[in-house]
C-alpha atoms as an extended CHARMM CRD file, in Angstrom:
* protein
*
       106  EXT
         1         1  LYS       CA            -39.0600000000       57.6690000000      -16.5130000000  PROA      1               0.0000000000
         2         2  MET       CA            -41.0870000000       57.4840000000      -13.2980000000  PROA      2               0.0000000000
         3         3  LYS       CA            -42.8570000000       54.1850000000      -12.6520000000  PROA      3               0.0000000000
         4         4  LEU       CA            -46.3750000000       54.3580000000      -11.2350000000  PROA      4               0.0000000000
         5         5  PHE       CA            -47.8830000000       51.6930000000       -8.9920000000  PROA      5               0.0000000000
         6         6  ASP       CA            -51.6250000000       51.7620000000       -8.2680000000  PROA      6               0.0000000000
         7         7  CYS       CA            -51.6520000000       50.9580000000       -4.5630000000  PROA      7               0.0000000000
         8         8  HSD       CA            -55.3910000000       50.3940000000       -4.1300000000  PROA      8               0.0000000000
         9         9  ASN       CA            -57.8630000000       49.3070000000       -6.7440000000  PROA      9               0.0000000000
        10        10  HSD       CA            -60.8620000000       47.0710000000       -7.3150000000  PROA      10              0.0000000000
        11        11  ILE       CA            -60.7200000000       47.0480000000      -11.1210000000  PROA      11              0.0000000000
        12        12  HSD       CA            -61.4620000000       43.3110000000      -11.2560000000  PROA      12              0.0000000000
        13        13  LEU       CA            -65.0240000000       44.0940000000      -10.1070000000  PROA      13              0.0000000000
        14        14  GLY       CA            -65.8990000000       46.1840000000      -13.1650000000  PROA      14              0.0000000000
        15        15  SER       CA            -67.9540000000       44.7260000000      -15.9740000000  PROA      15              0.0000000000
        16        16  ARG       CA            -64.8650000000       44.5600000000      -18.2170000000  PROA      16              0.0000000000
        17        17  GLY       CA            -62.4040000000       43.3310000000      -15.5860000000  PROA      17              0.0000000000
        18        18  LEU       CA            -58.8080000000       44.3590000000      -16.2640000000  PROA      18              0.0000000000
        19        19  SER       CA            -59.5110000000       45.3990000000      -19.8690000000  PROA      19              0.0000000000
        20        20  PRO       CA            -59.7590000000       49.1850000000      -19.2330000000  PROA      20              0.0000000000
        21        21  LEU       CA            -56.4500000000       49.1590000000      -17.3640000000  PROA      21              0.0000000000
        22        22  LEU       CA            -54.6210000000       46.9840000000      -19.8770000000  PROA      22              0.0000000000
        23        23  GLU       CA            -55.9780000000       48.9490000000      -22.8540000000  PROA      23              0.0000000000
        24        24  SER       CA            -54.6780000000       52.2040000000      -21.3780000000  PROA      24              0.0000000000
        25        25  ILE       CA            -51.0580000000       51.0020000000      -21.0690000000  PROA      25              0.0000000000
        26        26  PRO       CA            -48.9560000000       51.9370000000      -24.1230000000  PROA      26              0.0000000000
        27        27  THR       CA            -47.3010000000       48.9990000000      -25.8340000000  PROA      27              0.0000000000
        28        28  PRO       CA            -44.1710000000       49.2660000000      -28.0020000000  PROA      28              0.0000000000
        29        29  LEU       CA            -46.2880000000       49.3020000000      -31.1710000000  PROA      29              0.0000000000
        30        30  SER       CA            -49.1820000000       51.5080000000      -30.0260000000  PROA      30              0.0000000000
        31        31  PRO       CA            -49.5730000000       55.1100000000      -31.2340000000  PROA      31              0.0000000000
        32        32  ALA       CA            -48.9190000000       56.2970000000      -27.6770000000  PROA      32              0.0000000000
        33        33  SER       CA            -45.5020000000       54.6720000000      -27.7400000000  PROA      33              0.0000000000
        34        34  PRO       CA            -42.4100000000       56.8490000000      -28.3450000000  PROA      34              0.0000000000
        35        35  ALA       CA            -41.1890000000       54.3320000000      -30.9730000000  PROA      35              0.0000000000
        36        36  VAL       CA            -44.1830000000       55.1460000000      -33.1690000000  PROA      36              0.0000000000
        37        37  LYS       CA            -44.3850000000       58.8870000000      -32.5300000000  PROA      37              0.0000000000
        38        38  LYS       CA            -42.3510000000       61.4290000000      -34.4570000000  PROA      38              0.0000000000
        39        39  GLU       CA            -38.7340000000       61.5980000000      -33.3380000000  PROA      39              0.0000000000
        40        40  SER       CA            -39.2620000000       65.1210000000      -32.0030000000  PROA      40              0.0000000000
        41        41  ALA       CA            -41.9400000000       63.9610000000      -29.5690000000  PROA      41              0.0000000000
        42        42  ALA       CA            -40.8190000000       63.6580000000      -25.9590000000  PROA      42              0.0000000000
        43        43  PRO       CA            -41.0150000000       60.1670000000      -24.4400000000  PROA      43              0.0000000000
        44        44  PRO       CA            -43.6990000000       59.6290000000      -21.7750000000  PROA      44              0.0000000000
        45        45  GLN       CA            -42.6820000000       60.7960000000      -18.3110000000  PROA      45              0.0000000000
        46        46  PHE       CA            -44.4970000000       57.9470000000      -16.5800000000  PROA      46              0.0000000000
        47        47  ALA       CA            -44.8000000000       54.2010000000      -17.0320000000  PROA      47              0.0000000000
        48        48  PHE       CA            -47.2680000000       51.8120000000      -15.4340000000  PROA      48              0.0000000000
        49        49  ALA       CA            -45.3850000000       49.4160000000      -13.1580000000  PROA      49              0.0000000000
        50        50  GLY       CA            -48.1620000000       47.4490000000      -11.4810000000  PROA      50              0.0000000000
        51        51  ALA       CA            -51.0420000000       47.3940000000       -9.0480000000  PROA      51              0.0000000000
        52        52  ALA       CA            -52.3370000000       46.0780000000       -5.7550000000  PROA      52              0.0000000000
        53        53  ILE       CA            -55.6510000000       44.3560000000       -6.4450000000  PROA      53              0.0000000000
        54        54  MET       CA            -58.0390000000       44.5310000000       -3.4720000000  PROA      54              0.0000000000
        55        55  SER       CA            -60.8010000000       42.0820000000       -2.6800000000  PROA      55              0.0000000000
        56        56  THR       CA            -64.0220000000       43.2550000000       -1.0950000000  PROA      56              0.0000000000
        57        57  HSD       CA            -65.5110000000       39.9190000000       -0.0290000000  PROA      57              0.0000000000
        58        58  PRO       CA            -64.4140000000       36.2530000000        0.0000000000  PROA      58              0.0000000000
        59        59  ARG       CA            -66.5830000000       35.7090000000       -3.1070000000  PROA      59              0.0000000000
        60        60  ASP       CA            -64.1720000000       37.8100000000       -5.2040000000  PROA      60              0.0000000000
        61        61  TYR       CA            -60.9200000000       36.1610000000       -4.0050000000  PROA      61              0.0000000000
        62        62  PRO       CA            -60.7210000000       34.0680000000       -7.2180000000  PROA      62              0.0000000000
        63        63  GLN       CA            -61.0980000000       37.2400000000       -9.3440000000  PROA      63              0.0000000000
        64        64  VAL       CA            -58.2740000000       38.9230000000       -7.4150000000  PROA      64              0.0000000000
        65        65  ASP       CA            -56.0870000000       35.8760000000       -7.9670000000  PROA      65              0.0000000000
        66        66  SER       CA            -56.9060000000       35.8630000000      -11.6820000000  PROA      66              0.0000000000
        67        67  ALA       CA            -56.2630000000       39.6110000000      -12.1130000000  PROA      67              0.0000000000
        68        68  VAL       CA            -52.9040000000       39.3520000000      -10.3360000000  PROA      68              0.0000000000
        69        69  SER       CA            -51.9020000000       36.3840000000      -12.4950000000  PROA      69              0.0000000000
        70        70  GLU       CA            -52.8010000000       38.2500000000      -15.6740000000  PROA      70              0.0000000000
        71        71  LEU       CA            -50.7880000000       41.3200000000      -14.6640000000  PROA      71              0.0000000000
        72        72  ARG       CA            -47.7800000000       39.1760000000      -13.7170000000  PROA      72              0.0000000000
        73        73  GLN       CA            -47.9510000000       37.3210000000      -17.0550000000  PROA      73              0.0000000000
        74        74  ARG       CA            -47.5890000000       40.7280000000      -18.7020000000  PROA      74              0.0000000000
        75        75  ASP       CA            -44.4870000000       41.4580000000      -16.5580000000  PROA      75              0.0000000000
        76        76  PHE       CA            -46.1440000000       43.9920000000      -14.2510000000  PROA      76              0.0000000000
        77        77  TRP       CA            -45.8030000000       43.9810000000      -10.4860000000  PROA      77              0.0000000000
        78        78  ALA       CA            -48.9970000000       42.7400000000       -8.8930000000  PROA      78              0.0000000000
        79        79  VAL       CA            -49.9110000000       42.2810000000       -5.2450000000  PROA      79              0.0000000000
        80        80  PRO       CA            -53.0370000000       40.3590000000       -4.2220000000  PROA      80              0.0000000000
        81        81  CYS       CA            -54.7960000000       41.8530000000       -1.2060000000  PROA      81              0.0000000000
        82        82  PHE       CA            -57.3560000000       39.5280000000        0.3320000000  PROA      82              0.0000000000
        83        83  GLY       CA            -59.7320000000       40.9790000000        2.8710000000  PROA      83              0.0000000000
        84        84  ILE       CA            -63.2680000000       42.1230000000        3.4920000000  PROA      84              0.0000000000
        85        85  HSD       CA            -64.4820000000       45.6370000000        2.7550000000  PROA      85              0.0000000000
        86        86  PRO       CA            -66.3020000000       47.1810000000        5.7380000000  PROA      86              0.0000000000
        87        87  TRP       CA            -69.5060000000       47.3680000000        3.6780000000  PROA      87              0.0000000000
        88        88  PHE       CA            -69.6040000000       43.5660000000        3.6040000000  PROA      88              0.0000000000
        89        89  LEU       CA            -68.5800000000       42.7360000000        7.1760000000  PROA      89              0.0000000000
        90        90  SER       CA            -72.1750000000       42.1450000000        8.2220000000  PROA      90              0.0000000000
        91        91  GLU       CA            -72.4890000000       39.4790000000        5.5010000000  PROA      91              0.0000000000
        92        92  VAL       CA            -69.4000000000       37.6450000000        6.7110000000  PROA      92              0.0000000000
        93        93  LEU       CA            -69.4580000000       37.9950000000       10.4900000000  PROA      93              0.0000000000
        94        94  THR       CA            -71.8490000000       35.9440000000       12.5900000000  PROA      94              0.0000000000
        95        95  GLU       CA            -74.2050000000       37.8240000000       14.8720000000  PROA      95              0.0000000000
        96        96  SER       CA            -72.1310000000       36.9660000000       17.9730000000  PROA      96              0.0000000000
        97        97  GLN       CA            -68.8730000000       38.0840000000       16.3140000000  PROA      97              0.0000000000
        98        98  HSD       CA            -70.5100000000       41.3520000000       15.2770000000  PROA      98              0.0000000000
        99        99  PHE       CA            -71.7670000000       41.9810000000       18.8090000000  PROA      99              0.0000000000
       100       100  THR       CA            -68.4120000000       41.0970000000       20.4090000000  PROA      100             0.0000000000
       101       101  ASN       CA            -66.3750000000       43.2130000000       18.0170000000  PROA      101             0.0000000000
       102       102  HSD       CA            -68.5530000000       46.3140000000       18.2560000000  PROA      102             0.0000000000
       103       103  HSD       CA            -70.0160000000       46.3380000000       21.7740000000  PROA      103             0.0000000000
       104       104  CYS       CA            -67.3440000000       45.0290000000       24.1310000000  PROA      104             0.0000000000
       105       105  THR       CA            -64.8360000000       47.3460000000       25.7260000000  PROA      105             0.0000000000
       106       106  THR       CA            -61.4890000000       46.4340000000       27.2080000000  PROA      106             0.0000000000
């Protein structure tokens, strides 16, 4: 069985948080599980292994931390990625930092 790792996602920002992801993962007792299917059914070729949860702004760092903790409690690999999405740089950088970073040449 191949294990899949989502290497870039912002699922914690959705209105339902991690719920859509967690609801889509077959559990041993779910109808999607090979244990519940007919014996002739082939087992799934892929299994969810974990995810890297990306922040977009310092204001969502706690959500990233929470999402990673929840995934780890369910025995999935989870990597927190704290940073600032380019769309939000202007909200975080001061005017002088913005000028220095974008207008100075070396």
